[in-house]
PDB file of C-alpha atoms in Angstrom:
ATOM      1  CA  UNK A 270      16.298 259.762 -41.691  1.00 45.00           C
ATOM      2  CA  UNK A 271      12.971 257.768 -41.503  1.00 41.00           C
ATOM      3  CA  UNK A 272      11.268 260.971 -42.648  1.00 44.00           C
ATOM      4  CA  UNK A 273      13.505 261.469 -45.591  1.00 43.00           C
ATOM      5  CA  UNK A 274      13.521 258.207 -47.041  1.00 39.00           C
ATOM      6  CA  UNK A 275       9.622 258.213 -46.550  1.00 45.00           C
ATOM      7  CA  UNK A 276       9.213 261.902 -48.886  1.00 46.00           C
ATOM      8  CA  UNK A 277      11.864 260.270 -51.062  1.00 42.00           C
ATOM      9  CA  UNK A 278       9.566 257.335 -51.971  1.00 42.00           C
ATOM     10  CA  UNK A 279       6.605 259.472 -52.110  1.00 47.00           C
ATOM     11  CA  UNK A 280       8.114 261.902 -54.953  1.00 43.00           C
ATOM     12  CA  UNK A 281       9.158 258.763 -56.829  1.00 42.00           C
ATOM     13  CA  UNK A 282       5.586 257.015 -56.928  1.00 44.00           C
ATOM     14  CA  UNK A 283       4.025 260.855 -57.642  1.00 45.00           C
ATOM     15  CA  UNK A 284       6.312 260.950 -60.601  1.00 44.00           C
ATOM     16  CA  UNK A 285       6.030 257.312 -61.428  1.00 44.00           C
ATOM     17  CA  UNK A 286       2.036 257.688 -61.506  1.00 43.00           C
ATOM     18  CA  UNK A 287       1.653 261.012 -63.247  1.00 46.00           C
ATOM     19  CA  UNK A 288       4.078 259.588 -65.555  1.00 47.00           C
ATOM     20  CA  UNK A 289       1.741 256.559 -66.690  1.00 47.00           C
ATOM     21  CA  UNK A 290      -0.883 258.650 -66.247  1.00 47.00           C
ATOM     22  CA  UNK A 291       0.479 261.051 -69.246  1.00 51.00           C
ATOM     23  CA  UNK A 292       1.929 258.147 -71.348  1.00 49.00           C
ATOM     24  CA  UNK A 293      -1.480 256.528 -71.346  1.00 52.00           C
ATOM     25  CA  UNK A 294      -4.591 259.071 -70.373  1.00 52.00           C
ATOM     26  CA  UNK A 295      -3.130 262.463 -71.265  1.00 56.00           C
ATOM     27  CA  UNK A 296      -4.434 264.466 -73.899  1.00 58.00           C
ATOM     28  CA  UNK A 297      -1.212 263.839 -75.255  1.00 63.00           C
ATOM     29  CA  UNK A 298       0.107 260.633 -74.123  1.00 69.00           C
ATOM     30  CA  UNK A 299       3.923 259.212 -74.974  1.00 85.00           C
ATOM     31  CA  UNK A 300       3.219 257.055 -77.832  1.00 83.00           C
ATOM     32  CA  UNK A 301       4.774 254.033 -76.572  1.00 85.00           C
ATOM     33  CA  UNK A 302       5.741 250.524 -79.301  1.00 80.00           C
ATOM     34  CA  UNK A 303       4.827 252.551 -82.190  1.00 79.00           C
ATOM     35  CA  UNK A 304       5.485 250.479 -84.389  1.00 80.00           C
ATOM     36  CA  UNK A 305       5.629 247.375 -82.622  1.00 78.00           C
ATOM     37  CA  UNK A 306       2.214 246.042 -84.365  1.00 78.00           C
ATOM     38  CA  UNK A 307       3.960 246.828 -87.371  1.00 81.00           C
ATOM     39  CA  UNK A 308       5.707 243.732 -87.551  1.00 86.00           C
ATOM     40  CA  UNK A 309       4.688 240.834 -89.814  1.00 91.00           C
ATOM     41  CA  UNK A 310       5.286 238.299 -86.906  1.00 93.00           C
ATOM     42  CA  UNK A 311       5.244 238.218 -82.904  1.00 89.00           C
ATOM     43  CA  UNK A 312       4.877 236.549 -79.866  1.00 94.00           C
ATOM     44  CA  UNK A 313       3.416 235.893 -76.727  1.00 95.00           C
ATOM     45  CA  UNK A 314       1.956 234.470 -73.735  1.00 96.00           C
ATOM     46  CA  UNK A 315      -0.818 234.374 -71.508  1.00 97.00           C
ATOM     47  CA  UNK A 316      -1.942 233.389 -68.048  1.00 97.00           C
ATOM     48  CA  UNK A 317      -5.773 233.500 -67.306  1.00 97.00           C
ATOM     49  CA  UNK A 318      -8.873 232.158 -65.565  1.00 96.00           C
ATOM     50  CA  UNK A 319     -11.800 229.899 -66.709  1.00 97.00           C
ATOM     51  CA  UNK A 320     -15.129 228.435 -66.076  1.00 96.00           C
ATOM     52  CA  UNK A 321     -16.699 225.703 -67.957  1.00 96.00           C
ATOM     53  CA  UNK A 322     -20.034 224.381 -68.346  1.00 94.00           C
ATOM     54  CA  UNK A 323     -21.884 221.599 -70.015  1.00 95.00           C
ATOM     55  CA  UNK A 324     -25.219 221.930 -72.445  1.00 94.00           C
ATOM     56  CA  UNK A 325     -27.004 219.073 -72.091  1.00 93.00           C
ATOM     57  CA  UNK A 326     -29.627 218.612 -75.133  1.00 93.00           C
ATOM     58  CA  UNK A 327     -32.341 216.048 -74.291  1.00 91.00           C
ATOM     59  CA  UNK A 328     -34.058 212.819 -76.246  1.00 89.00           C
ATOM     60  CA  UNK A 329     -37.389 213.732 -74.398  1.00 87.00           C
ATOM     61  CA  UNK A 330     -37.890 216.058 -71.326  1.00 83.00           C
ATOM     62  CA  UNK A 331     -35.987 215.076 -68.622  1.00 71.00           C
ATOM     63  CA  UNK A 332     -37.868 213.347 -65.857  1.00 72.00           C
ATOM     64  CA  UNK A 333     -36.780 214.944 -62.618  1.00 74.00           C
ATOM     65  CA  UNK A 334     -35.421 218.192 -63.890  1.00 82.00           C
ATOM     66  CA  UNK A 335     -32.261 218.629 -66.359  1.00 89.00           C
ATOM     67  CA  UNK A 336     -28.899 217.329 -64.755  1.00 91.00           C
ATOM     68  CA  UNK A 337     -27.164 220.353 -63.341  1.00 93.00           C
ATOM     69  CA  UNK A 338     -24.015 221.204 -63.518  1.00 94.00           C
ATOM     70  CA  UNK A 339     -21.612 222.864 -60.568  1.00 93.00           C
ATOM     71  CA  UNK A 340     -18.534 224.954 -62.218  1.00 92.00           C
ATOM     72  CA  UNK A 341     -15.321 225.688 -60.806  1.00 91.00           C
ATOM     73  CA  UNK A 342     -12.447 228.098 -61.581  1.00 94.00           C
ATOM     74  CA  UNK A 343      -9.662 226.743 -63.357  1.00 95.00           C
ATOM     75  CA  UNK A 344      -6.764 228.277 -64.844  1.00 95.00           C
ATOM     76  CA  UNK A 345      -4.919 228.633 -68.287  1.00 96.00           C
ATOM     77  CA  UNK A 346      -1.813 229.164 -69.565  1.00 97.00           C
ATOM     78  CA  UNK A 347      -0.221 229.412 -73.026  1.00 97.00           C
ATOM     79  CA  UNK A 348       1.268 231.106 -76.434  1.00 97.00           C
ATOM     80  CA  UNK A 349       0.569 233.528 -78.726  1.00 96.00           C
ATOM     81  CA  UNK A 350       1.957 233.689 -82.414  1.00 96.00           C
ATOM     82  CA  UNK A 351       0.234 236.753 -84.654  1.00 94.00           C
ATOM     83  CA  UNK A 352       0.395 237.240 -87.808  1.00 95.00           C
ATOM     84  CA  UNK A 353      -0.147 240.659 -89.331  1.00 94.00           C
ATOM     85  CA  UNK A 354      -2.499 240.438 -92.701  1.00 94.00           C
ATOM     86  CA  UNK A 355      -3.253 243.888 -92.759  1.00 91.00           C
ATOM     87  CA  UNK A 356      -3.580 247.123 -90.870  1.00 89.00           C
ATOM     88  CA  UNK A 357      -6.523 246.298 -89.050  1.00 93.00           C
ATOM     89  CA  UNK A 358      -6.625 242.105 -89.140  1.00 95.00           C
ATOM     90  CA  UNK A 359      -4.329 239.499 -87.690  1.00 95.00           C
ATOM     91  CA  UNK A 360      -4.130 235.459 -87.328  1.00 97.00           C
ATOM     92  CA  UNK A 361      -3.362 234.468 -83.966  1.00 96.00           C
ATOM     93  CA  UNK A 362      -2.548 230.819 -82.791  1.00 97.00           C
ATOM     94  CA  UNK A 363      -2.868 230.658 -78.677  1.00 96.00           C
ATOM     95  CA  UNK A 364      -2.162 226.967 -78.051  1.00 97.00           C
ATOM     96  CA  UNK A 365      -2.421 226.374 -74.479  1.00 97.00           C
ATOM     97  CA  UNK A 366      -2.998 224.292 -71.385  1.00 97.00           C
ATOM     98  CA  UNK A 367      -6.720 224.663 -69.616  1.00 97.00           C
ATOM     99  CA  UNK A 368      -7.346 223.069 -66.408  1.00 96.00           C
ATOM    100  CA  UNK A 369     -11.099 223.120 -65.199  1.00 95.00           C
ATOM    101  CA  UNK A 370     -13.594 220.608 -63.036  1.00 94.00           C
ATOM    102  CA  UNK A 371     -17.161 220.236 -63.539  1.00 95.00           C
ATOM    103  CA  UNK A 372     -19.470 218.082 -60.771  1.00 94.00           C
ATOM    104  CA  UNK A 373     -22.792 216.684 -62.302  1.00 94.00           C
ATOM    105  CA  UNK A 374     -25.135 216.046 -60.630  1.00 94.00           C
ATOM    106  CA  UNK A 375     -28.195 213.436 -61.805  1.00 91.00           C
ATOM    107  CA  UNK A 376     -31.677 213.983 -60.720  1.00 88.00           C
ATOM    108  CA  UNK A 377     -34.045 210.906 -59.606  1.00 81.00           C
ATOM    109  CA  UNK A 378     -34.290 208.637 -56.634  1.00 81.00           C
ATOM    110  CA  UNK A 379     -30.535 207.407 -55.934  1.00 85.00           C
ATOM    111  CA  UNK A 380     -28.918 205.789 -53.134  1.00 83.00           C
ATOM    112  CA  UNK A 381     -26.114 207.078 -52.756  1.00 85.00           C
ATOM    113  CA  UNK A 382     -23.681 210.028 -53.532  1.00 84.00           C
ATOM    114  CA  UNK A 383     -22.024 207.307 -55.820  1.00 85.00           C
ATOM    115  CA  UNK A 384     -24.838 207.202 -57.951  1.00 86.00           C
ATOM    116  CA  UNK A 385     -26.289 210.530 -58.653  1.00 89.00           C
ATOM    117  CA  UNK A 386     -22.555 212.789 -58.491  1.00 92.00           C
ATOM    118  CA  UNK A 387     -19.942 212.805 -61.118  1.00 92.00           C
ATOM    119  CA  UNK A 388     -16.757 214.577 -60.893  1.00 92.00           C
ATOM    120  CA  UNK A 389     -15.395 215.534 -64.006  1.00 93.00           C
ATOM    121  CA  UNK A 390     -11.910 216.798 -63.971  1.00 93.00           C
ATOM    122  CA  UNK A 391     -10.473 218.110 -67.787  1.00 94.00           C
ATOM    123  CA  UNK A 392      -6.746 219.040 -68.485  1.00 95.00           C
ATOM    124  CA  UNK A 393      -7.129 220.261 -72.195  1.00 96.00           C
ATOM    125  CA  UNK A 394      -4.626 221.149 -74.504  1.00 97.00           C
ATOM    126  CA  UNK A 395      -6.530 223.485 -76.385  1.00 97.00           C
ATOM    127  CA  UNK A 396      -5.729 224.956 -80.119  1.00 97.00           C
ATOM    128  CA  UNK A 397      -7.352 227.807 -81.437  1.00 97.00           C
ATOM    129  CA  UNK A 398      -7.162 229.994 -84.307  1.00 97.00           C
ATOM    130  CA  UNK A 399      -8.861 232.993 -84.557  1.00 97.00           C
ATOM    131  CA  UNK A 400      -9.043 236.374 -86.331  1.00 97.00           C
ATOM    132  CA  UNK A 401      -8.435 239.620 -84.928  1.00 96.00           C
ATOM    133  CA  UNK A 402     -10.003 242.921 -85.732  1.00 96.00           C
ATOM    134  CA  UNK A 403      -8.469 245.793 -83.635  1.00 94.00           C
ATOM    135  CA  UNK A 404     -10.214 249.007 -83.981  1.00 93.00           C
ATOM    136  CA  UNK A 405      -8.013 252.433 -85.111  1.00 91.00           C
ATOM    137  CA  UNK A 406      -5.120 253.049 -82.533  1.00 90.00           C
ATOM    138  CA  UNK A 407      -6.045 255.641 -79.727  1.00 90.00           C
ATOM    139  CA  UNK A 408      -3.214 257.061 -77.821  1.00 88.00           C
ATOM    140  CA  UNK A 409      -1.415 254.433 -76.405  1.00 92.00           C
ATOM    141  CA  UNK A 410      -5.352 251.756 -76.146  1.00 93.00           C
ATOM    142  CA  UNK A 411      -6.195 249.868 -79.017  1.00 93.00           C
ATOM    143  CA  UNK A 412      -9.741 247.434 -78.654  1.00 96.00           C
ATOM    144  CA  UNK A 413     -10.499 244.777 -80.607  1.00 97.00           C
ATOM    145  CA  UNK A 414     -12.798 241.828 -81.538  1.00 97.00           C
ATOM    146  CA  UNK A 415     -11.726 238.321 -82.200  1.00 96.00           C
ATOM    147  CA  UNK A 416     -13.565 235.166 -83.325  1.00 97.00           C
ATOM    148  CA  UNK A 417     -12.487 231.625 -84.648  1.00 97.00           C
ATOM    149  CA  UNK A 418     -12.786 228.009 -84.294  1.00 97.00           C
ATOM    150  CA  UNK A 419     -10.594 226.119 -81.597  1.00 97.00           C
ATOM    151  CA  UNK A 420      -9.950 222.030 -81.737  1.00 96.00           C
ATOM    152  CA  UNK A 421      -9.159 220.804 -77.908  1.00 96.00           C
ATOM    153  CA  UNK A 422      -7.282 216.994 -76.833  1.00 97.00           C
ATOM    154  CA  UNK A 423      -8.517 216.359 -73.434  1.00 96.00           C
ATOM    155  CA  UNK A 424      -5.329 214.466 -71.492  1.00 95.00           C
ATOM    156  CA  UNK A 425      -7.856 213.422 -69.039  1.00 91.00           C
ATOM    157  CA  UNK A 426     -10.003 211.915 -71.226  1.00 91.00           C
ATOM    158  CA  UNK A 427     -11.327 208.072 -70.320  1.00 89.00           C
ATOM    159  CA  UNK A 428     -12.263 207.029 -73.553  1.00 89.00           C
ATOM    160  CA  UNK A 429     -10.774 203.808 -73.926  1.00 89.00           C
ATOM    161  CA  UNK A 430     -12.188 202.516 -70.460  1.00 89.00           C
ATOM    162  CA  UNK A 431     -14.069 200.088 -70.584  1.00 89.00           C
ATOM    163  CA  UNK A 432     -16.065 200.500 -67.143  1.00 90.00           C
ATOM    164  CA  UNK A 433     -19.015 203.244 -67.565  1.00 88.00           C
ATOM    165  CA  UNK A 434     -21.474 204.876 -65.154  1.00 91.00           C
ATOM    166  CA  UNK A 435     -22.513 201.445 -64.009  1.00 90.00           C
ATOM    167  CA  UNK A 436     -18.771 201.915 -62.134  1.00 90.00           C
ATOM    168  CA  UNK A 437     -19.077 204.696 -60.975  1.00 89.00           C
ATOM    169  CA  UNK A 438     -16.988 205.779 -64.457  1.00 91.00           C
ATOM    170  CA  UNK A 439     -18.314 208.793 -66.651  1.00 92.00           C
ATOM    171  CA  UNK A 440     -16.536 209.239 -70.011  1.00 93.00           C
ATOM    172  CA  UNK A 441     -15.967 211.544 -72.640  1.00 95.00           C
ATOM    173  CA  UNK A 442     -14.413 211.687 -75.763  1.00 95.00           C
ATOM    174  CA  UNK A 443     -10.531 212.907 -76.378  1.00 95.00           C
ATOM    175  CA  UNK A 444     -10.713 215.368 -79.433  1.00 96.00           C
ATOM    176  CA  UNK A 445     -13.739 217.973 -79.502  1.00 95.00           C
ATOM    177  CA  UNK A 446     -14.049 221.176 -81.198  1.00 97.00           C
ATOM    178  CA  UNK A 447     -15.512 224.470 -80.918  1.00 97.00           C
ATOM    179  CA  UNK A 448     -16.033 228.028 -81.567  1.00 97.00           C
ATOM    180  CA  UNK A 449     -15.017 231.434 -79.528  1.00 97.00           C
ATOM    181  CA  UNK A 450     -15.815 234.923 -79.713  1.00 97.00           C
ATOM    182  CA  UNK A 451     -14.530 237.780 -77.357  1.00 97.00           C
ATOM    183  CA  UNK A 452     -13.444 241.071 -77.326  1.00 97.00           C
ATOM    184  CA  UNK A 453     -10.504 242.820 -75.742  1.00 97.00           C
ATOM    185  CA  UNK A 454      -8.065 245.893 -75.469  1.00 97.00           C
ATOM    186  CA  UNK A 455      -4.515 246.293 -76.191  1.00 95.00           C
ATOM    187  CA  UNK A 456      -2.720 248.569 -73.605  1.00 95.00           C
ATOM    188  CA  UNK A 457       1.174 249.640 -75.246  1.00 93.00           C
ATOM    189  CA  UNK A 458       3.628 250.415 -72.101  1.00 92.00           C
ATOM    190  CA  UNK A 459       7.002 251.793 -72.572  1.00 90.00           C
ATOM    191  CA  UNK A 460       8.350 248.086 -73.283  1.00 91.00           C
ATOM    192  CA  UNK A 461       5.181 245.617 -73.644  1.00 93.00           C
ATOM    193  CA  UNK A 462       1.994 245.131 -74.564  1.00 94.00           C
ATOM    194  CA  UNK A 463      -0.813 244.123 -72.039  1.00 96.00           C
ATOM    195  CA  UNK A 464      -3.663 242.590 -73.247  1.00 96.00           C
ATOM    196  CA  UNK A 465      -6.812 241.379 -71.176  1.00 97.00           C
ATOM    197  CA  UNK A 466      -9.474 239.751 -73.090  1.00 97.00           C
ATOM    198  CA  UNK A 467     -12.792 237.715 -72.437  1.00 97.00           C
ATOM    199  CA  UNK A 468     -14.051 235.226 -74.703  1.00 97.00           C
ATOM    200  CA  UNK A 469     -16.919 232.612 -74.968  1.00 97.00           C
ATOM    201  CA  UNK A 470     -16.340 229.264 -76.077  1.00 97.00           C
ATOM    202  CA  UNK A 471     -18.777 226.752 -77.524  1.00 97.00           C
ATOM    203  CA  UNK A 472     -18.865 223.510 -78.423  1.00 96.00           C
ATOM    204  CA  UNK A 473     -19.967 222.590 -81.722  1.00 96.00           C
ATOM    205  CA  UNK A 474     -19.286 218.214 -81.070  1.00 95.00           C
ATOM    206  CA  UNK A 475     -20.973 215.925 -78.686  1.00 95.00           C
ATOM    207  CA  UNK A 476     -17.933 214.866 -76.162  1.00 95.00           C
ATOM    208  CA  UNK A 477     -20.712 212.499 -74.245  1.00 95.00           C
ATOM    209  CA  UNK A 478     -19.136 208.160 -74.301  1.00 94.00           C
ATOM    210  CA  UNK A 479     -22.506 206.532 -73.616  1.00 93.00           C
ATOM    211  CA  UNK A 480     -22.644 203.400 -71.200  1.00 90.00           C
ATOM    212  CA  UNK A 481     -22.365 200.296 -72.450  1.00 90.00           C
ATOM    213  CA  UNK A 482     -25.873 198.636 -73.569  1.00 86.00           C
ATOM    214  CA  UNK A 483     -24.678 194.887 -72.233  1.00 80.00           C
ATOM    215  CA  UNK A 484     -25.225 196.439 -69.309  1.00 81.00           C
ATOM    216  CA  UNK A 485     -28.745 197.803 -69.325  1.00 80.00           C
ATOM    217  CA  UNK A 486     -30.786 200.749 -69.559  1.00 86.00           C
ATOM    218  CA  UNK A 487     -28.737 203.768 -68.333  1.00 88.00           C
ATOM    219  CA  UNK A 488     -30.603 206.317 -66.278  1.00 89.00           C
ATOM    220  CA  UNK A 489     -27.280 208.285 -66.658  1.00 91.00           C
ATOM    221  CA  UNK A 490     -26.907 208.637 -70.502  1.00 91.00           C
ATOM    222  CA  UNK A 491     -29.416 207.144 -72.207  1.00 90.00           C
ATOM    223  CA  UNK A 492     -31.482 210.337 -72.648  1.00 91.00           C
ATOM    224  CA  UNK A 493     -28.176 212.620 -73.404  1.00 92.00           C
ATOM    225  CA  UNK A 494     -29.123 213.758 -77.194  1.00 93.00           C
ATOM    226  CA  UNK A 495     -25.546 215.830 -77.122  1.00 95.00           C
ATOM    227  CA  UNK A 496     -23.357 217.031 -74.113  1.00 95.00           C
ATOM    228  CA  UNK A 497     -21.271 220.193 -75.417  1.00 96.00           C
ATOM    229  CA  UNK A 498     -18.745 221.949 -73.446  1.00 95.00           C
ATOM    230  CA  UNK A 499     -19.054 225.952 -73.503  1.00 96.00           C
ATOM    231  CA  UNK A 500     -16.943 228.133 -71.143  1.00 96.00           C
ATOM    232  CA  UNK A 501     -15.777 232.066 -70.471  1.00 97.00           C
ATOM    233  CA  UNK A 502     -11.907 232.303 -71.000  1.00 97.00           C
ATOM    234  CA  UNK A 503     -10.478 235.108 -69.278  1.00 97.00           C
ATOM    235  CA  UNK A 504      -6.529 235.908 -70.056  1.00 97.00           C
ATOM    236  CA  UNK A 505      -4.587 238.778 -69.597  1.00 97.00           C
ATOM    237  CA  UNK A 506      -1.687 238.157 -72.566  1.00 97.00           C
ATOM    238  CA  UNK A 507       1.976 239.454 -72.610  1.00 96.00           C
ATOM    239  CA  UNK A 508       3.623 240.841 -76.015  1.00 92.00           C
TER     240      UNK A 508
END
């Protein structure tokens, strides 16, 4: 019985695999959502990964070596809408919710980890709008290129503190804004669309608060020109 139920399952995931294989590989594949990009409208979602980093752009060279900057892996999640302009371009909105943590870390003669760390932790709600060029369809792939501006509201944002680095507090500002460029490929199954795509984002406004002169020369922001965010987006997004 063990044996049958074993060459049962066996035929079924030989079938199932040559099966995708033909509706997406073959010479001539099932041509699966023909017309699906047709439409003037659709939806979406995504789930993905992201890193962050900060440029730092200096007054004069930084004595000690530039601050550096230890990434994490955060995650995102969020919407698609697309519009259809033409055959080949679209308007996509993918509002969405980033997570990501930065550590700086200050060069110079400190005495403790209180003085030369900072954790950053950012929980952005992040807007973009971007335009999409996908190349002519191929089988059941389709790759494209997409490029736009993005506007992000940090909820983690401690902009209207009034401590600074002197406690142990590093701001940054609320709204910022960017712009992203990426590429990716649209895969059509029998009953969705799958598409992974990897995209740069870059900051285009200073998000740096600066501390407070009443309280002194800062060796922690007084020779910050500009502090921009910049970041790789990876999502894998559902239609």
């Amino acid at each position: 019985m063990k044996k049958a139920v074993i060459l049962i399952l066996l035929v079924l995931t030989t079938k199932g695999h040559s099966q995708f294989a033909k509706s997406m590989f073959s010479k001539d594949p099932i041509i699966n959502l023909e017309n699906w990009q047709k439409q003037r409208v659709y939806f979406g979602y995504y789930l993905g990964f992201n890193s962050f980093d900060f440029k730092f752009d200096y007054k004069t060279p930084a004595q000690g070596g530039d601050i550096q900057v230890k990434k994490t892996t955060g995650f995102n999640v969020g919407v698609v809408a697309d519009l259809r302009l033409q055959e080949y371009f679209n308007l996509r909105f993918e509002p969405g919710l980033y997570y990501t943590k930065r550590d700086l870390y200050f060069p110079g003669d400190w005495d403790s980890e209180n003085d030369y760390l900072r954790e950053v932790n950012s929980t952005y709600i992040h807007f973009p709008l971007l335009l999409k060029y996908s190349a002519l369809r191929t089988g059941n792939i389709r790759p494209y290129l997409l490029g736009g501006m993005s506007t992000t509201l940090n909820l983690s944002s401690n902009a209207k503190s009034q401590d600074d680095n002197f406690q142990q507090k590093f701001r940054v500002k609320q709204w910022t804004a960017a712009y992203e460029l990426g590429f990716g490929i649209d895969i059509f199954t029998e009953y969705f669309i799958f598409s992974p795509s990897v995209r740069g984002m870059f900051g285009i406004t200073d998000e740096l608060i600066r501390d407070n002169p009443a309280n002194g020369a800062s060796p922690w922001t007084d020779n910050i020109d500009s502090m921009k965010s910049r970041a790789i987006l990876i999502n894998f997004t559902f239609h």
